[in-house]
Short mmCIF file of C-alpha atoms in Angstrom, two decimals:
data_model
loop_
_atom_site.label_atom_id
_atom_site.label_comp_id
_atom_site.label_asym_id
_atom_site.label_seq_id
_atom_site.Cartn_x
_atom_site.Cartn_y
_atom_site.Cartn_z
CA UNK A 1 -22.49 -60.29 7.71
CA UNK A 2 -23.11 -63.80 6.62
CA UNK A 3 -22.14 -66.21 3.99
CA UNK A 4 -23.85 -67.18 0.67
CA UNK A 5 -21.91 -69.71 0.10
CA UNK A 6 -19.51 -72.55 1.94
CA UNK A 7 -18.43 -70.42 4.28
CA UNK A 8 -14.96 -71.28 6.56
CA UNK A 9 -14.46 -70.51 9.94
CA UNK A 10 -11.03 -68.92 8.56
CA UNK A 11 -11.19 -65.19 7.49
CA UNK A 12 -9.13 -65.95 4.28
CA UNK A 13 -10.11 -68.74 1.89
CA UNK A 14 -8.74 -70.61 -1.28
CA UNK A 15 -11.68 -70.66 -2.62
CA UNK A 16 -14.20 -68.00 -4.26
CA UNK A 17 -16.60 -66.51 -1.29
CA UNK A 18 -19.51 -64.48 -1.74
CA UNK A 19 -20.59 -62.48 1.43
CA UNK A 20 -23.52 -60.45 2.12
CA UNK A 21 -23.91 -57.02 3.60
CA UNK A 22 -26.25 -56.86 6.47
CA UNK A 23 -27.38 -53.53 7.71
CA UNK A 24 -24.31 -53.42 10.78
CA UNK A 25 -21.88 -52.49 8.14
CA UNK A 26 -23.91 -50.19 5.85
CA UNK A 27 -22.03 -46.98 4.81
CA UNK A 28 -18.69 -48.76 5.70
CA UNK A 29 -15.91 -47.81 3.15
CA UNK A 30 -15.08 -51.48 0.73
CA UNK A 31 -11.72 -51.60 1.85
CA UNK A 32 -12.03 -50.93 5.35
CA UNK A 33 -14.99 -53.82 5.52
CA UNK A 34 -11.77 -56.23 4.20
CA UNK A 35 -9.47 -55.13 6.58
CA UNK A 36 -11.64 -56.86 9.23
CA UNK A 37 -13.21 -59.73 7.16
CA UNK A 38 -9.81 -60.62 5.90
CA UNK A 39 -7.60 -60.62 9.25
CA UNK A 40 -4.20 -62.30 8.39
CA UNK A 41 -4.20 -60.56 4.57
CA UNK A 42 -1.52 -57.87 4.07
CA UNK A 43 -3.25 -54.86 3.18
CA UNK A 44 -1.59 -54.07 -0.02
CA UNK A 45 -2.74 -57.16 -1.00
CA UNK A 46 -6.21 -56.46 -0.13
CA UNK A 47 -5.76 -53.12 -2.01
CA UNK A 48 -4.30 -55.09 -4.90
CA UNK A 49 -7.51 -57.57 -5.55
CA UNK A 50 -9.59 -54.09 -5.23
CA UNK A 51 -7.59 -52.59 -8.02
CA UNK A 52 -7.57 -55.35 -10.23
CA UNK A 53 -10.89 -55.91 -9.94
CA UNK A 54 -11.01 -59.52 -8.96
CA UNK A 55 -13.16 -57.96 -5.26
CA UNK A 56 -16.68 -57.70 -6.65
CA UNK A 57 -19.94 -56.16 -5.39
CA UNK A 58 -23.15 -56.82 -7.06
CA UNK A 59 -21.62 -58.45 -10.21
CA UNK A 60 -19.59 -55.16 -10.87
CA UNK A 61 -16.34 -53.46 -9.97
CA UNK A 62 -15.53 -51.38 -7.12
CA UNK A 63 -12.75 -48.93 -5.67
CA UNK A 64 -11.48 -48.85 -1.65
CA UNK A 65 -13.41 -45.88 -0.96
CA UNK A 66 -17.38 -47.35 -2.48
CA UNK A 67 -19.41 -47.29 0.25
CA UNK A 68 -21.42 -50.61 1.08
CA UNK A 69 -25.18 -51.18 1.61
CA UNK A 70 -27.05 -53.11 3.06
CA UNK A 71 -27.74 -56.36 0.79
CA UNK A 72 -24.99 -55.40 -1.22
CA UNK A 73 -23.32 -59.08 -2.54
CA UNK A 74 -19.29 -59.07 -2.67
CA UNK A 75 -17.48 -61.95 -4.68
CA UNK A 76 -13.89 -62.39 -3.15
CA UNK A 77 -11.11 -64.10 -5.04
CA UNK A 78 -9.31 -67.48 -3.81
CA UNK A 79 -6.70 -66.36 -1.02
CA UNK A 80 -4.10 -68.14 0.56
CA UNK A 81 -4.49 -68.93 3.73
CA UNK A 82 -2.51 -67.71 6.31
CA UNK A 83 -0.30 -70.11 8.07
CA UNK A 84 -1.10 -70.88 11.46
CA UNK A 85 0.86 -69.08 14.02
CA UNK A 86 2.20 -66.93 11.55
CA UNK A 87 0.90 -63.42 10.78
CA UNK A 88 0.64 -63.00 7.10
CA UNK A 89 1.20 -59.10 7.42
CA UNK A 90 4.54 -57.94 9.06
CA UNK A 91 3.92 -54.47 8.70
CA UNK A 92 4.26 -53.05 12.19
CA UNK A 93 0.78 -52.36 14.70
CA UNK A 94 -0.20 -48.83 14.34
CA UNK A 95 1.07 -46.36 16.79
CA UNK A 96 -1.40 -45.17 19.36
CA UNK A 97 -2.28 -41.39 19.03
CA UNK A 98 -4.92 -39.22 20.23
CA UNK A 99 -5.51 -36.20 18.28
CA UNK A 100 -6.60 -32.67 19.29
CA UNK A 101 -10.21 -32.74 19.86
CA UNK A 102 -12.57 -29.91 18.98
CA UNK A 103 -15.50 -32.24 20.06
CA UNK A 104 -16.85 -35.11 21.48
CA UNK A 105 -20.26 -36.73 22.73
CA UNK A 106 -21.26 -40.59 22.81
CA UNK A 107 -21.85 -40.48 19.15
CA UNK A 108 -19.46 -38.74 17.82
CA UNK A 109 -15.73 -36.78 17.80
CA UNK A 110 -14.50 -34.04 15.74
CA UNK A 111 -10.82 -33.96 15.93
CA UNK A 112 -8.62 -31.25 14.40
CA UNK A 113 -6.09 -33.53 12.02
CA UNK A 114 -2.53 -32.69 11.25
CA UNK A 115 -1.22 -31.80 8.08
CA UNK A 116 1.06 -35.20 7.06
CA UNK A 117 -1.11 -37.43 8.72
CA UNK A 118 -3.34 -39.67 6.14
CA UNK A 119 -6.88 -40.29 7.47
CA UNK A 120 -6.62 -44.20 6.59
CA UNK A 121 -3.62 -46.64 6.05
CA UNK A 122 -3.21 -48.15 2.64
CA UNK A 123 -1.74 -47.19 -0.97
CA UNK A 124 2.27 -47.04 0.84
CA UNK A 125 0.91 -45.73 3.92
CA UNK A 126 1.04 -47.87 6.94
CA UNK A 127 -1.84 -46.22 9.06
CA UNK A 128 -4.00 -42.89 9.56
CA UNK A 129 -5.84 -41.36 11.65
CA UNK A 130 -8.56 -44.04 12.37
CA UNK A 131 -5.43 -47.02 12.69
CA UNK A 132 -3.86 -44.87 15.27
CA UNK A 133 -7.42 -43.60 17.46
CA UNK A 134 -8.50 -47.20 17.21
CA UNK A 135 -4.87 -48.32 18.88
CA UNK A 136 -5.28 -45.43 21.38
CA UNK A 137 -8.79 -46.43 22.26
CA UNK A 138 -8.77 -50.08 22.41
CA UNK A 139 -12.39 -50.68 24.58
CA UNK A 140 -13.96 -48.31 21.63
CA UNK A 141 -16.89 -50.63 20.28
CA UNK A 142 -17.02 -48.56 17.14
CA UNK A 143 -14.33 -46.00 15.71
CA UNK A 144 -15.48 -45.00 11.59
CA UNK A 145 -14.45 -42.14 9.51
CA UNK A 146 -17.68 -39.48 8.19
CA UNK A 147 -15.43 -38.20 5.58
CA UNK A 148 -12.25 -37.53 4.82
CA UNK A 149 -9.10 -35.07 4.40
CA UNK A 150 -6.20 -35.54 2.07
CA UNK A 151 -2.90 -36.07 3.68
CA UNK A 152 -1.48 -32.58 3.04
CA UNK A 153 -4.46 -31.10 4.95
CA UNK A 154 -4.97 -30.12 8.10
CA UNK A 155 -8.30 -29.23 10.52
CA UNK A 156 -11.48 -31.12 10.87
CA UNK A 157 -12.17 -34.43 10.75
CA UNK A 158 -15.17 -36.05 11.95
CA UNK A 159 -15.60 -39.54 13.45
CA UNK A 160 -18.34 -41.61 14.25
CA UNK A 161 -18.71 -43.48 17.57
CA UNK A 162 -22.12 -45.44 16.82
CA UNK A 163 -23.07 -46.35 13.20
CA UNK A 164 -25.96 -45.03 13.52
CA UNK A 165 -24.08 -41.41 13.60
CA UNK A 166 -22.23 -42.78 10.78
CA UNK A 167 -24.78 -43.19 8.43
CA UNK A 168 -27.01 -40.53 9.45
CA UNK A 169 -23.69 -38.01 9.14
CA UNK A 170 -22.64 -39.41 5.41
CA UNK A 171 -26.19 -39.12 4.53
CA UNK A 172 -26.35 -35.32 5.26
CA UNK A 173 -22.56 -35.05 3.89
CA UNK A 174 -24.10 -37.05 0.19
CA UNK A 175 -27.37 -34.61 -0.13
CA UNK A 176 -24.75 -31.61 0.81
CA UNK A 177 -26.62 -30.57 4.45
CA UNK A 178 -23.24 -29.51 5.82
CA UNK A 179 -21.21 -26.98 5.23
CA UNK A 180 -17.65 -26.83 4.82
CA UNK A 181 -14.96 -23.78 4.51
CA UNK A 182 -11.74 -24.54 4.06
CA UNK A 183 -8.91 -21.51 4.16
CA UNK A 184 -6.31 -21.07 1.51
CA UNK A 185 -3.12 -18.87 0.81
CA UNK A 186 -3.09 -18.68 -3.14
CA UNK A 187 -1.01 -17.14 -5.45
CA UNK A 188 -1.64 -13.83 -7.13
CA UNK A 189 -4.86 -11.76 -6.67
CA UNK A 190 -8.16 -13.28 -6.75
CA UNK A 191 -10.88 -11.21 -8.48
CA UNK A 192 -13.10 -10.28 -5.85
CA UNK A 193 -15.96 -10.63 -8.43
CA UNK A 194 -14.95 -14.47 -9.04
CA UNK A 195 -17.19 -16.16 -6.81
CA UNK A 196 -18.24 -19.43 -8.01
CA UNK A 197 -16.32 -22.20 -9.62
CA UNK A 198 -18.98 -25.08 -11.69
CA UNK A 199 -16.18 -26.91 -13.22
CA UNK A 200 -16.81 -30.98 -13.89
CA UNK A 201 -13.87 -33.12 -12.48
CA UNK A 202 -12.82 -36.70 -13.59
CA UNK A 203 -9.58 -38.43 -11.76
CA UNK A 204 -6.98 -40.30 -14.09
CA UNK A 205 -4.01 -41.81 -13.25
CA UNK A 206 -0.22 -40.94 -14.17
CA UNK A 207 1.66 -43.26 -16.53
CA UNK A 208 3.43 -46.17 -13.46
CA UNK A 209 6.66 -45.70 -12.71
CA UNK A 210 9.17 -47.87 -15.38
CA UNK A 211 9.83 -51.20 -14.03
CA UNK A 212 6.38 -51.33 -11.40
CA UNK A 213 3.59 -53.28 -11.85
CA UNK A 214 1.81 -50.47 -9.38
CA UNK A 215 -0.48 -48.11 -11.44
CA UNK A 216 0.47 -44.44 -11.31
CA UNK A 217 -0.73 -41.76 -8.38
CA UNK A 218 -4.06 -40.37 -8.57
CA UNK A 219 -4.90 -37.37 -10.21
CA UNK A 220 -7.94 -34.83 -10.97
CA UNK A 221 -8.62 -32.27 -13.96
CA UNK A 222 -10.84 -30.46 -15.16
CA UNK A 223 -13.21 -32.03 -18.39
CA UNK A 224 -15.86 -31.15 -20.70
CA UNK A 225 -19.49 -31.19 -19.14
CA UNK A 226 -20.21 -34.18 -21.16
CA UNK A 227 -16.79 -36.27 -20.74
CA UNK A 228 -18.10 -39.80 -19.71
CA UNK A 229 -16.14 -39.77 -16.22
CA UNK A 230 -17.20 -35.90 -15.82
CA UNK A 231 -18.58 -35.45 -11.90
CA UNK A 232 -20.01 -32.02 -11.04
CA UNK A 233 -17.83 -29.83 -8.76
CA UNK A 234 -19.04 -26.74 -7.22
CA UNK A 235 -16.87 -24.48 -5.26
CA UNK A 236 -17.52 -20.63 -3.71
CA UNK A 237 -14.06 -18.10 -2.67
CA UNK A 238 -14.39 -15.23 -1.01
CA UNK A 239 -11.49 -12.92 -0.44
CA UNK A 240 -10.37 -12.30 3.46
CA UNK A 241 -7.01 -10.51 1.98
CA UNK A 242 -4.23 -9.81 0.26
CA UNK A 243 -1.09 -11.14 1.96
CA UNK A 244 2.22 -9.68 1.46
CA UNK A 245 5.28 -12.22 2.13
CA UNK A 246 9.16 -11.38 1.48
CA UNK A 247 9.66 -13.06 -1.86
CA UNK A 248 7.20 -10.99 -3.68
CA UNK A 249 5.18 -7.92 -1.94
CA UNK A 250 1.08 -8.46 -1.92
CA UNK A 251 1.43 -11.67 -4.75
CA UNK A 252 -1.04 -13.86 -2.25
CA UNK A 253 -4.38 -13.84 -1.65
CA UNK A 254 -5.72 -15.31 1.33
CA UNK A 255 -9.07 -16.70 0.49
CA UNK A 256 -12.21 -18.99 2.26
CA UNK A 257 -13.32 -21.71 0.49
CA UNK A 258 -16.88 -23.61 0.90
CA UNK A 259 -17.11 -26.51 -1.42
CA UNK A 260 -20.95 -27.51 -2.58
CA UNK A 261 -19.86 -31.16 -3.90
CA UNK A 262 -16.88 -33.49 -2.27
CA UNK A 263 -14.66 -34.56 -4.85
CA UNK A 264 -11.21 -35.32 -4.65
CA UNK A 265 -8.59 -32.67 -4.94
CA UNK A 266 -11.33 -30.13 -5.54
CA UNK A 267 -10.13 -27.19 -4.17
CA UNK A 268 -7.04 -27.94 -5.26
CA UNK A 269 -7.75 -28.43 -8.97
CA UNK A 270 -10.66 -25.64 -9.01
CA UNK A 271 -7.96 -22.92 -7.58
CA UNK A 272 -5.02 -23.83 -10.09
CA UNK A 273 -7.02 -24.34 -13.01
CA UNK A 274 -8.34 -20.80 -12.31
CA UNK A 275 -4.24 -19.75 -12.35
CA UNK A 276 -4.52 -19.31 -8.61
CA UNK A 277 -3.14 -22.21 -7.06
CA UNK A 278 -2.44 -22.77 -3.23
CA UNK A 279 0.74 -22.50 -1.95
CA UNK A 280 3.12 -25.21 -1.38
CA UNK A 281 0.35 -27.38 -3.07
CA UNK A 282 2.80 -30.03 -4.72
CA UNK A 283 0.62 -31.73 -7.23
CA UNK A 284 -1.40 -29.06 -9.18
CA UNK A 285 1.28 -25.69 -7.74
CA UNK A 286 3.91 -24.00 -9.12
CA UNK A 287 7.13 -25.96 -8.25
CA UNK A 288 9.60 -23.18 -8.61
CA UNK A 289 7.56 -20.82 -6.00
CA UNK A 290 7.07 -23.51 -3.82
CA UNK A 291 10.85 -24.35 -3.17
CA UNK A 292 11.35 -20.58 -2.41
CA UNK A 293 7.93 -20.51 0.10
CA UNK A 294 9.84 -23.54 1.72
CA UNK A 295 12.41 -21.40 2.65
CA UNK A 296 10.54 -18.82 4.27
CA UNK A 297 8.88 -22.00 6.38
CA UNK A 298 6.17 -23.61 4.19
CA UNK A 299 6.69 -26.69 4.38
CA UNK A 300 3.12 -27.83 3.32
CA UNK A 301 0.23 -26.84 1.39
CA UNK A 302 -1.65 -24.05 2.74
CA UNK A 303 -5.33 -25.59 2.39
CA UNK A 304 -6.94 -25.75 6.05
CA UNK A 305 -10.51 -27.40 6.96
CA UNK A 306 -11.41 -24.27 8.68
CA UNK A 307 -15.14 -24.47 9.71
CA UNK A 308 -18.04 -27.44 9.32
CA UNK A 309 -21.28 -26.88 10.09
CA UNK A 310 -23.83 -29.93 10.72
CA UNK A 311 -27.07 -31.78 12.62
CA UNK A 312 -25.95 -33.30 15.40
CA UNK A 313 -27.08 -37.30 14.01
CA UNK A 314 -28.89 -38.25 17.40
CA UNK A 315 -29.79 -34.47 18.92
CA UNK A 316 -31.00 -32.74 15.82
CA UNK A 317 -29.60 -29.82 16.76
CA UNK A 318 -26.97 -27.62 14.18
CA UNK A 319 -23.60 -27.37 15.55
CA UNK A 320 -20.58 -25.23 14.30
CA UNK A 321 -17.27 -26.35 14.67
CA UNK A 322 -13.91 -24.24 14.03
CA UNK A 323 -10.29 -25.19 13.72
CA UNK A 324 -7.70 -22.41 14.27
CA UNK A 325 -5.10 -21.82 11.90
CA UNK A 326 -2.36 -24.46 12.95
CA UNK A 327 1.12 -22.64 14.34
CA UNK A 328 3.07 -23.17 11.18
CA UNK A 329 0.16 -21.04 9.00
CA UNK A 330 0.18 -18.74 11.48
CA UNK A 331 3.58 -17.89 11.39
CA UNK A 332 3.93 -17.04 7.66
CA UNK A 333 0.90 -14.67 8.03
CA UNK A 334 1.32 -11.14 8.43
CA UNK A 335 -0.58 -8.63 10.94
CA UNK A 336 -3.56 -7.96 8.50
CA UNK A 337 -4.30 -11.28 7.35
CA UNK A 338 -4.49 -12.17 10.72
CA UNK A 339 -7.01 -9.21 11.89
CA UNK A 340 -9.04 -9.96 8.78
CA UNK A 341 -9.49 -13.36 10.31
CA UNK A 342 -10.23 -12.66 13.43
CA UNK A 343 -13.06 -10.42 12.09
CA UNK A 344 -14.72 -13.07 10.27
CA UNK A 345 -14.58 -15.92 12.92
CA UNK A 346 -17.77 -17.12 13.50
CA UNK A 347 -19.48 -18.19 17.02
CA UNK A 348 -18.71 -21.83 17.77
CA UNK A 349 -21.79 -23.60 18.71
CA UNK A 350 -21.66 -27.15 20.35
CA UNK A 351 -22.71 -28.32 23.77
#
């Protein structure tokens, strides 16, 4: 990375700075790339010149998660500098945590991710996943997320250990060479004949809270094939079984999930939109039947990144991964639903 323009030796300026992407950092997420070019900068505020557009790359605007390339030229507003001696963010380090792994090799580590846990810091959330491995492995040269989970998921995240697994990973994730199954409990029974969901998805945002200059959370719906923000979303359910808990006798379906496309809150929106939505799911559920699932011991939402299948970025060879249900699924599932797992687990491959 080098500048185009009056560089300083300081990472934060008071002056514009235009910086260009060299090949190291291709595929690296926008707002990650800051976090290390702008040491010293709170991260809200980093978040904050994202949103508002003032961070620029190639002239136009660009959102945390835009992926850089190589060449790519980013304009970066006047910041103040940090005093010396004095760290401009207080938040506190991250915590060190290893997760449980599923996998690991010199390029690469599949971990299987807690429900709660964010995969990245930022947006009122101090650190993830990749702030906490990075503390726990301090001598790692190179720590980078493939992909991601939302916080409310649980099971299999991958992460890169060389950027060339990084890049050669997101490139089979963005021309859909993987394969992902997710599990979900959802309400009510799922027509075994409804197979495939093609429904276009566009994210908006809720109105802001009174008083906060913040904008609102994140949201995804469904739109019209030719709604200008419409991005295809392509999702396949198959029915493992009907469950049957105490508040209602056989009301749940307990269903596998592959997704074709990655957008956010896909599953999620697909399955309630289709008057099926995952339990506990507290953004697109049903409120009422979640409070009384939460008393039975759901505490979360009941989506789980169950199985991924991809090319191994420096072997070439296709590897399987699978993340049990975690203890607290488990528990609210009766005998059957259980056996009908069992029967469709699939051999693990990875060496």
């Amino acid at each position: 990375m080098k500048n185009i323009i009056g560089a300083k030796a300081s990472p934060a300026a008071s002056e514009v700075r235009f910086l260009t992407v060299d090949g190291e950092f291709a595929g690296q997420r926008l707002d990650n790339f800051l976090f290390r070019e702008l040491k010293g900068v709170p991260k809200t505020h980093v978040y904050r010149i994202i949103r508002s557009g003032e961070v620029r790359i190639n002239k136009g605007r660009a959102q945390a998660e835009t992926r850089l390339e190589a060449g790519d030229v980013l304009r970066l507003p006047p910041l103040r500098m940090a005093t010396v001696g004095h760290r401009a963010d207080s938040s506190p380090s991250p915590p060190a945590r290893e997760f449980p792994l599923l996998y690991e090799d010199d390029a690469l580590l599949a971990i299987d991710k807690p429900a709660g846990v964010a995969v990245h810091g930022g947006s009122g959330v101090s650190s993830g996943v990749i702030e906490q491995l990075r503390a726990a492995r301090p001598t790692a040269r190179f720590l980078e997320l493939v992909h991601r989970l939302d916080r409310e998921t649980s099971g299999i995240l991958l992460v890169a250990k060389k950027r060339s697994a990084l890049t050669g990973l997101q490139q089979q994730f963005r021309e859909r060479e993987t394969g992902k199954t997710y599990l979900a409990l959802v309400e009510g029974h799922w027509p075994a004949n409804k197979k495939v969901l093609d429904a276009p998805l566009a994210r908006y945002l809720l109105p802001s809270r009174p008083g906060s200059t913040e904008p609102g959370e994140r949201r995804v719906r469904i739109v019209a094939r030719d709604h200008p923000d419409a991005m295809r979303a392509v999702t396949l359910v198959e029915v493992l079984a009907r469950v049957s808990l105490p508040i209602e006798p056989d009301a749940f379906s307990l269903v596998a999930v592959t997704i074709k496309t990655g957008r956010t809150h896909q599953i999620r929106v697909h399955l309630a939109s289709a008057g099926h939505a995952i339990a506990g799911d507290d953004k697109y559920g049903d409120f009422e039947r979640n409070r009384v699932l939460q008393r039975l011991g759901l505490k979360r939402m009941f989506l789980h990144a169950w199985r991924l299948q991809f090319t191994h970025p420096a072997r070439g060879e296709r590897m399987a991964l699978q993340a049990e249900l975690p203890p607290e699924l488990r528990a609210l599932m009766p005998g059957p639903a259980l056996e009908a797992l069992a029967v469709s687990a699939m051999p693990v491959t990875h060496d």
